[in-house]
Amino acid sequence: MKPRARLLFPLIALSLLLAVSLLWVISVGEVPIPRGDVLGVISGHIPSSDPRSVIVLSIRLPRALAAAAAGAVLAGSGVIFQGVLLNPLAEPYTLGVATGAALGASIAITLGLPFVSVFAFIGGIAALWLVWVLGRGTRETASPTRLILAGVIVGSILGAGITLIKALAGDQVGIIVLWLLGSFSLSSWEQVAWGAASALMVLVLGLFWARDLDIMSSGADPRSLGVDDRKTSGILLLGSSLATAVVVSMSGVIGFVGLVVPHLVRIVSGPAHFRLLPLSILGGALLLLLADTAARSLGELPVGVITALIGGPIFCFLLWRER
């Protein structure tokens, strides 16, 4: 099969599946809404004062789009992290963004401060900066392993801080735990816009440097092939980490999406990043959209619980398959 066809067919199939799933997700809930009415609301044929419009436009549609955007960011960032760090276990949280965001949110919740998402974003960026300072090294000493170790160290320290805050949080500890496990129950159109912009940034970055990612992930010496790996890896890791920080500040920490989806898609697409990245973005959007629907249907469970229940067995299967 030609490379273009190898991308086009699964891209169209995943796009259609995502669109159909989105329509279905919006139609189900405590108040079922026929899919024809959902289309009528979205197209404007049903007035905004109608209760169906309020449910669709104010609650279900922004929540579904926010979940899809978050899944796209996490899966796309997972592709970039695994390619740059040369580690199949790398994910968007490897450089401590999630732990930093969780610490920022935990502090805000414990102190009763407003704008928890802002504190989470600041915490994520601060953790990323600290990991970058500790792990980047010089041109001679820089390596993916050094960055990963810095991420592990910073994550461990910040994780201890989160544990301490939970011990001191009193009645707020339940809220902290729920935030740490992820939720889209309070999604807004503003969050949809930020999530969509972050997903677009990951897509553009990954496609623009797709050839460089192929070279770096191949294990060959990038500089001998004309790739400035220090500059390219810095741009890709920082860009995808910023996008991840936005998502974590919106929805909390949602695991396994950025780890499992790239591995699943790689089975179909192969290792070439110009195919792997867009398909992973669509796959991540679909997975998290359906996971959030399951969480919502089961009494507003944290979506991170659902992704762990789905992603854990899948990852075990992938490990068994490649043994």
mmCIF file of C-alpha atoms in Angstrom:
data_model
loop_
_atom_site.group_PDB
_atom_site.id
_atom_site.type_symbol
_atom_site.label_atom_id
_atom_site.label_comp_id
_atom_site.label_asym_id
_atom_site.label_seq_id
_atom_site.Cartn_x
_atom_site.Cartn_y
_atom_site.Cartn_z
ATOM 1 C CA MET A 1 0.000 0.000 0.000
ATOM 2 C CA LYS A 2 1.279 3.466 -0.884
ATOM 3 C CA PRO A 3 2.295 5.672 2.082
ATOM 4 C CA ARG A 4 -0.420 8.234 1.337
ATOM 5 C CA ALA A 5 -3.124 5.557 1.155
ATOM 6 C CA ARG A 6 -1.757 3.934 4.309
ATOM 7 C CA LEU A 7 -2.445 7.214 6.109
ATOM 8 C CA LEU A 8 -5.636 8.253 4.326
ATOM 9 C CA PHE A 9 -7.787 5.175 4.921
ATOM 10 C CA PRO A 10 -7.320 4.884 8.704
ATOM 11 C CA LEU A 11 -7.467 8.683 9.015
ATOM 12 C CA ILE A 12 -10.888 8.795 7.357
ATOM 13 C CA ALA A 13 -12.098 5.764 9.304
ATOM 14 C CA LEU A 14 -11.027 7.190 12.670
ATOM 15 C CA SER A 15 -12.476 10.613 11.822
ATOM 16 C CA LEU A 16 -15.856 9.095 10.944
ATOM 17 C CA LEU A 17 -15.807 6.913 14.054
ATOM 18 C CA LEU A 18 -14.992 9.949 16.199
ATOM 19 C CA ALA A 19 -17.826 11.978 14.639
ATOM 20 C CA VAL A 20 -20.360 9.165 15.124
ATOM 21 C CA SER A 21 -19.183 8.617 18.701
ATOM 22 C CA LEU A 22 -19.462 12.328 19.447
ATOM 23 C CA LEU A 23 -23.053 12.370 18.203
ATOM 24 C CA TRP A 24 -23.898 9.292 20.261
ATOM 25 C CA VAL A 25 -22.201 10.612 23.405
ATOM 26 C CA ILE A 26 -24.175 13.859 23.265
ATOM 27 C CA SER A 27 -27.457 11.995 22.838
ATOM 28 C CA VAL A 28 -27.144 9.703 25.880
ATOM 29 C CA GLY A 29 -27.577 10.655 29.516
ATOM 30 C CA GLU A 30 -30.205 11.051 32.218
ATOM 31 C CA VAL A 31 -32.271 12.959 29.656
ATOM 32 C CA PRO A 32 -31.969 11.060 26.352
ATOM 33 C CA ILE A 33 -32.006 13.305 23.305
ATOM 34 C CA PRO A 34 -32.590 11.790 19.848
ATOM 35 C CA ARG A 35 -29.625 12.135 17.539
ATOM 36 C CA GLY A 36 -31.754 14.040 15.055
ATOM 37 C CA ASP A 37 -32.526 16.626 17.734
ATOM 38 C CA VAL A 38 -28.832 16.877 18.600
ATOM 39 C CA LEU A 39 -28.085 17.727 14.977
ATOM 40 C CA GLY A 40 -30.964 20.202 15.027
ATOM 41 C CA VAL A 41 -29.530 21.961 18.072
ATOM 42 C CA ILE A 42 -26.023 22.129 16.609
ATOM 43 C CA SER A 43 -27.285 23.386 13.245
ATOM 44 C CA GLY A 44 -29.469 26.030 14.899
ATOM 45 C CA HIS A 45 -32.825 24.629 13.775
ATOM 46 C CA ILE A 46 -33.894 24.160 17.397
ATOM 47 C CA PRO A 47 -34.057 27.489 19.297
ATOM 48 C CA SER A 48 -31.587 28.184 22.085
ATOM 49 C CA SER A 49 -34.426 28.564 24.602
ATOM 50 C CA ASP A 50 -35.424 24.925 24.110
ATOM 51 C CA PRO A 51 -34.360 22.680 27.043
ATOM 52 C CA ARG A 52 -32.667 20.338 24.578
ATOM 53 C CA SER A 53 -30.456 23.194 23.392
ATOM 54 C CA VAL A 54 -29.503 24.077 26.946
ATOM 55 C CA ILE A 55 -28.514 20.487 27.708
ATOM 56 C CA VAL A 56 -26.554 20.038 24.490
ATOM 57 C CA LEU A 57 -24.837 23.415 24.178
ATOM 58 C CA SER A 58 -24.208 24.172 27.846
ATOM 59 C CA ILE A 59 -23.380 20.746 29.246
ATOM 60 C CA ARG A 60 -22.857 17.801 26.931
ATOM 61 C CA LEU A 61 -21.187 19.283 23.855
ATOM 62 C CA PRO A 62 -18.487 21.295 25.685
ATOM 63 C CA ARG A 63 -17.787 18.318 27.940
ATOM 64 C CA ALA A 64 -17.457 15.935 24.994
ATOM 65 C CA LEU A 65 -15.252 18.312 23.011
ATOM 66 C CA ALA A 66 -13.057 19.038 26.041
ATOM 67 C CA ALA A 67 -12.552 15.304 26.606
ATOM 68 C CA ALA A 68 -11.726 14.738 22.938
ATOM 69 C CA ALA A 69 -9.271 17.652 22.890
ATOM 70 C CA ALA A 70 -7.564 16.420 26.055
ATOM 71 C CA GLY A 71 -7.238 12.920 24.630
ATOM 72 C CA ALA A 72 -5.777 14.332 21.431
ATOM 73 C CA VAL A 73 -3.166 16.340 23.342
ATOM 74 C CA LEU A 74 -2.150 13.466 25.609
ATOM 75 C CA ALA A 75 -1.851 10.920 22.791
ATOM 76 C CA GLY A 76 -0.034 13.313 20.453
ATOM 77 C CA SER A 77 2.342 14.378 23.197
ATOM 78 C CA GLY A 78 2.947 10.729 24.028
ATOM 79 C CA VAL A 79 4.101 10.125 20.448
ATOM 80 C CA ILE A 80 6.522 13.056 20.669
ATOM 81 C CA PHE A 81 7.903 12.036 24.070
ATOM 82 C CA GLN A 82 8.475 8.446 23.015
ATOM 83 C CA GLY A 83 10.201 9.588 19.832
ATOM 84 C CA VAL A 84 12.446 12.203 21.414
ATOM 85 C CA LEU A 85 13.343 10.331 24.598
ATOM 86 C CA LEU A 86 13.856 7.000 22.798
ATOM 87 C CA ASN A 87 11.820 5.314 25.517
ATOM 88 C CA PRO A 88 8.658 3.276 24.820
ATOM 89 C CA LEU A 89 7.481 3.965 28.381
ATOM 90 C CA ALA A 90 7.710 7.744 28.019
ATOM 91 C CA GLU A 91 4.477 9.716 28.264
ATOM 92 C CA PRO A 92 3.438 13.383 28.543
ATOM 93 C CA TYR A 93 3.914 13.287 32.321
ATOM 94 C CA THR A 94 7.523 12.068 32.166
ATOM 95 C CA LEU A 95 8.993 15.532 32.776
ATOM 96 C CA GLY A 96 6.936 16.190 35.898
ATOM 97 C CA VAL A 97 4.220 18.397 34.407
ATOM 98 C CA ALA A 98 1.371 16.382 35.932
ATOM 99 C CA THR A 99 2.916 16.228 39.399
ATOM 100 C CA GLY A 100 3.641 19.946 39.391
ATOM 101 C CA ALA A 101 0.111 20.744 38.261
ATOM 102 C CA ALA A 102 -1.308 18.418 40.896
ATOM 103 C CA LEU A 103 0.738 20.133 43.606
ATOM 104 C CA GLY A 104 -0.426 23.570 42.465
ATOM 105 C CA ALA A 105 -4.051 22.458 42.419
ATOM 106 C CA SER A 106 -3.727 20.765 45.818
ATOM 107 C CA ILE A 107 -2.361 23.954 47.376
ATOM 108 C CA ALA A 108 -5.175 26.033 45.883
ATOM 109 C CA ILE A 109 -7.877 23.597 47.021
ATOM 110 C CA THR A 110 -6.477 23.293 50.552
ATOM 111 C CA LEU A 111 -6.235 27.070 50.996
ATOM 112 C CA GLY A 112 -9.656 27.641 49.450
ATOM 113 C CA LEU A 113 -8.241 29.796 46.674
ATOM 114 C CA PRO A 114 -10.157 30.492 43.447
ATOM 115 C CA PHE A 115 -8.903 29.649 39.958
ATOM 116 C CA VAL A 116 -7.594 26.170 40.757
ATOM 117 C CA SER A 117 -6.808 25.641 37.067
ATOM 118 C CA VAL A 118 -4.499 28.667 37.050
ATOM 119 C CA PHE A 119 -2.539 27.346 40.036
ATOM 120 C CA ALA A 120 -2.369 23.923 38.383
ATOM 121 C CA PHE A 121 -0.983 25.413 35.177
ATOM 122 C CA ILE A 122 1.601 27.459 37.088
ATOM 123 C CA GLY A 123 2.631 24.362 39.046
ATOM 124 C CA GLY A 124 3.015 22.337 35.865
ATOM 125 C CA ILE A 125 5.157 24.988 34.174
ATOM 126 C CA ALA A 126 7.298 25.433 37.302
ATOM 127 C CA ALA A 127 7.938 21.682 37.481
ATOM 128 C CA LEU A 128 8.820 21.598 33.788
ATOM 129 C CA TRP A 129 11.275 24.475 34.243
ATOM 130 C CA LEU A 130 12.934 22.730 37.189
ATOM 131 C CA VAL A 131 13.289 19.451 35.286
ATOM 132 C CA TRP A 132 14.678 21.321 32.289
ATOM 133 C CA VAL A 133 17.275 23.132 34.402
ATOM 134 C CA LEU A 134 18.375 19.931 36.132
ATOM 135 C CA GLY A 135 18.241 17.570 33.183
ATOM 136 C CA ARG A 136 19.167 19.510 30.081
ATOM 137 C CA GLY A 137 22.925 19.536 30.618
ATOM 138 C CA THR A 138 25.451 20.838 28.110
ATOM 139 C CA ARG A 139 25.788 19.813 24.475
ATOM 140 C CA GLU A 140 28.312 17.194 25.567
ATOM 141 C CA THR A 141 26.339 15.794 28.537
ATOM 142 C CA ALA A 142 22.752 16.148 27.285
ATOM 143 C CA SER A 143 20.874 12.871 26.860
ATOM 144 C CA PRO A 144 17.294 11.570 27.061
ATOM 145 C CA THR A 145 18.236 9.494 30.106
ATOM 146 C CA ARG A 146 19.361 12.607 31.976
ATOM 147 C CA LEU A 147 16.018 14.318 31.327
ATOM 148 C CA ILE A 148 14.052 11.244 32.373
ATOM 149 C CA LEU A 149 16.029 10.943 35.617
ATOM 150 C CA ALA A 150 15.467 14.626 36.357
ATOM 151 C CA GLY A 151 11.749 14.104 35.775
ATOM 152 C CA VAL A 152 11.698 11.128 38.147
ATOM 153 C CA ILE A 153 13.556 13.047 40.864
ATOM 154 C CA VAL A 154 11.418 16.181 40.623
ATOM 155 C CA GLY A 155 8.245 14.096 40.392
ATOM 156 C CA SER A 156 9.171 12.179 43.542
ATOM 157 C CA ILE A 157 9.824 15.361 45.501
ATOM 158 C CA LEU A 158 6.614 17.018 44.333
ATOM 159 C CA GLY A 159 4.693 13.797 44.955
ATOM 160 C CA ALA A 160 5.865 13.879 48.564
ATOM 161 C CA GLY A 161 4.581 17.442 48.757
ATOM 162 C CA ILE A 162 1.171 16.322 47.493
ATOM 163 C CA THR A 163 1.059 13.568 50.114
ATOM 164 C CA LEU A 164 1.890 16.086 52.847
ATOM 165 C CA ILE A 165 -0.811 18.478 51.665
ATOM 166 C CA LYS A 166 -3.412 15.681 51.614
ATOM 167 C CA ALA A 167 -2.456 14.798 55.172
ATOM 168 C CA LEU A 168 -3.025 18.410 56.232
ATOM 169 C CA ALA A 169 -6.038 19.138 54.022
ATOM 170 C CA GLY A 170 -8.725 17.904 56.409
ATOM 171 C CA ASP A 171 -12.151 17.987 54.778
ATOM 172 C CA GLN A 172 -10.656 19.093 51.450
ATOM 173 C CA VAL A 173 -8.763 15.831 50.890
ATOM 174 C CA GLY A 174 -11.697 14.283 49.017
ATOM 175 C CA ILE A 175 -11.766 17.164 46.543
ATOM 176 C CA ILE A 176 -8.007 16.857 46.021
ATOM 177 C CA VAL A 177 -8.248 13.120 45.336
ATOM 178 C CA LEU A 178 -11.092 13.615 42.852
ATOM 179 C CA TRP A 179 -9.111 16.321 41.044
ATOM 180 C CA LEU A 180 -6.031 14.116 40.905
ATOM 181 C CA LEU A 181 -8.024 11.347 39.197
ATOM 182 C CA GLY A 182 -9.418 13.641 36.507
ATOM 183 C CA SER A 183 -12.877 14.855 35.514
ATOM 184 C CA PHE A 184 -14.604 16.826 32.757
ATOM 185 C CA SER A 185 -17.786 17.513 34.727
ATOM 186 C CA LEU A 186 -17.128 21.273 34.868
ATOM 187 C CA SER A 187 -15.979 21.728 31.275
ATOM 188 C CA SER A 188 -16.722 25.043 29.568
ATOM 189 C CA TRP A 189 -16.391 26.467 26.081
ATOM 190 C CA GLU A 190 -13.310 28.356 27.226
ATOM 191 C CA GLN A 191 -11.673 25.063 28.152
ATOM 192 C CA VAL A 192 -12.675 23.624 24.781
ATOM 193 C CA ALA A 193 -10.907 26.518 23.052
ATOM 194 C CA TRP A 194 -7.736 26.057 25.111
ATOM 195 C CA GLY A 195 -7.793 22.310 24.580
ATOM 196 C CA ALA A 196 -8.319 22.619 20.828
ATOM 197 C CA ALA A 197 -5.501 25.163 20.540
ATOM 198 C CA SER A 198 -3.193 22.847 22.492
ATOM 199 C CA ALA A 199 -4.077 19.878 20.278
ATOM 200 C CA LEU A 200 -3.416 21.966 17.171
ATOM 201 C CA MET A 201 -0.035 23.019 18.550
ATOM 202 C CA VAL A 202 0.976 19.396 19.172
ATOM 203 C CA LEU A 203 -0.138 18.410 15.666
ATOM 204 C CA VAL A 204 1.726 21.258 13.967
ATOM 205 C CA LEU A 205 4.906 20.692 15.979
ATOM 206 C CA GLY A 206 4.904 16.967 15.362
ATOM 207 C CA LEU A 207 4.203 17.170 11.640
ATOM 208 C CA PHE A 208 6.700 19.970 11.046
ATOM 209 C CA TRP A 209 9.470 17.941 12.691
ATOM 210 C CA ALA A 210 8.179 14.499 11.637
ATOM 211 C CA ARG A 211 11.309 13.688 9.628
ATOM 212 C CA ASP A 212 13.563 14.736 12.504
ATOM 213 C CA LEU A 213 11.514 12.585 14.879
ATOM 214 C CA ASP A 214 11.950 9.607 12.561
ATOM 215 C CA ILE A 215 15.707 10.108 12.570
ATOM 216 C CA MET A 216 15.996 10.639 16.337
ATOM 217 C CA SER A 217 13.824 7.640 17.169
ATOM 218 C CA SER A 218 15.738 5.382 14.769
ATOM 219 C CA GLY A 219 18.792 5.359 17.026
ATOM 220 C CA ALA A 220 21.083 6.807 14.342
ATOM 221 C CA ASP A 221 23.346 9.778 15.039
ATOM 222 C CA PRO A 222 21.033 12.740 14.259
ATOM 223 C CA ARG A 223 23.853 15.223 13.677
ATOM 224 C CA SER A 224 25.423 13.049 10.989
ATOM 225 C CA LEU A 225 22.095 13.277 9.133
ATOM 226 C CA GLY A 226 21.769 17.042 9.460
ATOM 227 C CA VAL A 227 19.455 17.179 12.476
ATOM 228 C CA ASP A 228 20.156 19.530 15.383
ATOM 229 C CA ASP A 229 18.783 17.116 17.954
ATOM 230 C CA ARG A 230 19.379 19.447 20.914
ATOM 231 C CA LYS A 231 17.318 22.258 19.402
ATOM 232 C CA THR A 232 14.640 20.013 17.913
ATOM 233 C CA SER A 233 14.133 17.928 21.040
ATOM 234 C CA GLY A 234 13.964 21.086 23.147
ATOM 235 C CA ILE A 235 11.244 22.634 20.990
ATOM 236 C CA LEU A 236 9.217 19.429 20.787
ATOM 237 C CA LEU A 237 9.428 18.562 24.479
ATOM 238 C CA LEU A 238 8.689 22.093 25.655
ATOM 239 C CA GLY A 239 5.803 22.540 23.223
ATOM 240 C CA SER A 240 4.134 19.240 24.041
ATOM 241 C CA SER A 241 4.716 19.770 27.777
ATOM 242 C CA LEU A 242 3.030 23.178 27.618
ATOM 243 C CA ALA A 243 0.062 21.602 25.851
ATOM 244 C CA THR A 244 -0.041 18.868 28.492
ATOM 245 C CA ALA A 245 0.046 21.467 31.278
ATOM 246 C CA VAL A 246 -3.018 23.137 29.753
ATOM 247 C CA VAL A 247 -4.900 19.828 29.665
ATOM 248 C CA VAL A 248 -3.944 18.832 33.211
ATOM 249 C CA SER A 249 -4.974 22.247 34.535
ATOM 250 C CA MET A 250 -8.395 21.763 32.893
ATOM 251 C CA SER A 251 -9.182 18.169 33.761
ATOM 252 C CA GLY A 252 -6.722 16.817 36.316
ATOM 253 C CA VAL A 253 -4.304 13.930 35.860
ATOM 254 C CA ILE A 254 -5.543 11.293 33.398
ATOM 255 C CA GLY A 255 -3.202 8.378 32.932
ATOM 256 C CA PHE A 256 -2.488 5.790 30.236
ATOM 257 C CA VAL A 257 -3.824 7.767 27.244
ATOM 258 C CA GLY A 258 -0.429 9.160 26.275
ATOM 259 C CA LEU A 259 1.256 5.834 26.962
ATOM 260 C CA VAL A 260 -1.047 3.249 25.378
ATOM 261 C CA VAL A 261 -2.555 4.993 22.339
ATOM 262 C CA PRO A 262 0.761 5.549 20.478
ATOM 263 C CA HIS A 263 1.626 1.862 20.887
ATOM 264 C CA LEU A 264 -1.773 0.739 19.601
ATOM 265 C CA VAL A 265 -1.677 3.077 16.617
ATOM 266 C CA ARG A 266 1.902 2.099 15.788
ATOM 267 C CA ILE A 267 0.651 -1.429 15.051
ATOM 268 C CA VAL A 268 -1.480 -0.025 12.213
ATOM 269 C CA SER A 269 0.537 2.964 11.030
ATOM 270 C CA GLY A 270 4.113 1.824 11.492
ATOM 271 C CA PRO A 271 6.833 4.019 13.019
ATOM 272 C CA ALA A 272 6.720 6.943 10.542
ATOM 273 C CA HIS A 273 5.631 9.990 12.526
ATOM 274 C CA PHE A 274 3.736 11.731 9.713
ATOM 275 C CA ARG A 275 1.267 8.813 9.973
ATOM 276 C CA LEU A 276 1.657 7.945 13.634
ATOM 277 C CA LEU A 277 0.996 11.424 15.022
ATOM 278 C CA PRO A 278 -2.350 12.356 13.388
ATOM 279 C CA LEU A 279 -3.740 8.859 13.876
ATOM 280 C CA SER A 280 -2.700 8.876 17.544
ATOM 281 C CA ILE A 281 -4.338 12.263 18.035
ATOM 282 C CA LEU A 282 -7.624 10.927 16.661
ATOM 283 C CA GLY A 283 -7.264 7.697 18.621
ATOM 284 C CA GLY A 284 -6.602 9.560 21.862
ATOM 285 C CA ALA A 285 -9.604 11.816 21.281
ATOM 286 C CA LEU A 286 -11.828 8.787 20.682
ATOM 287 C CA LEU A 287 -10.538 6.864 23.703
ATOM 288 C CA LEU A 288 -10.950 9.695 26.187
ATOM 289 C CA LEU A 289 -14.347 10.681 24.760
ATOM 290 C CA LEU A 290 -15.664 7.156 25.329
ATOM 291 C CA ALA A 291 -13.918 6.836 28.704
ATOM 292 C CA ASP A 292 -15.537 10.047 29.939
ATOM 293 C CA THR A 293 -18.924 8.834 28.738
ATOM 294 C CA ALA A 294 -18.445 5.624 30.712
ATOM 295 C CA ALA A 295 -17.396 7.625 33.775
ATOM 296 C CA ARG A 296 -20.443 9.880 33.425
ATOM 297 C CA SER A 297 -22.801 6.918 32.978
ATOM 298 C CA LEU A 298 -21.470 5.160 36.090
ATOM 299 C CA GLY A 299 -22.293 8.009 38.445
ATOM 300 C CA GLU A 300 -19.563 10.545 37.656
ATOM 301 C CA LEU A 301 -16.596 8.337 38.402
ATOM 302 C CA PRO A 302 -13.198 9.995 37.913
ATOM 303 C CA VAL A 303 -12.260 9.488 34.276
ATOM 304 C CA GLY A 304 -8.724 8.524 35.304
ATOM 305 C CA VAL A 305 -10.146 5.367 36.880
ATOM 306 C CA ILE A 306 -11.753 4.370 33.576
ATOM 307 C CA THR A 307 -8.631 5.044 31.510
ATOM 308 C CA ALA A 308 -6.572 2.992 33.971
ATOM 309 C CA LEU A 309 -9.035 0.097 33.770
ATOM 310 C CA ILE A 310 -8.911 0.247 29.967
ATOM 311 C CA GLY A 311 -5.263 1.144 29.466
ATOM 312 C CA GLY A 312 -3.721 -1.209 32.009
ATOM 313 C CA PRO A 313 -4.887 -4.479 30.415
ATOM 314 C CA ILE A 314 -4.180 -3.144 26.910
ATOM 315 C CA PHE A 315 -0.624 -2.258 27.852
ATOM 316 C CA CYS A 316 -0.135 -5.674 29.448
ATOM 317 C CA PHE A 317 -1.329 -7.255 26.198
ATOM 318 C CA LEU A 318 1.092 -5.133 24.176
ATOM 319 C CA LEU A 319 3.964 -6.184 26.428
ATOM 320 C CA TRP A 320 2.948 -9.838 26.070
ATOM 321 C CA ARG A 321 2.646 -9.447 22.297
ATOM 322 C CA GLU A 322 6.174 -8.055 21.963
ATOM 323 C CA ARG A 323 7.878 -10.411 24.410
#
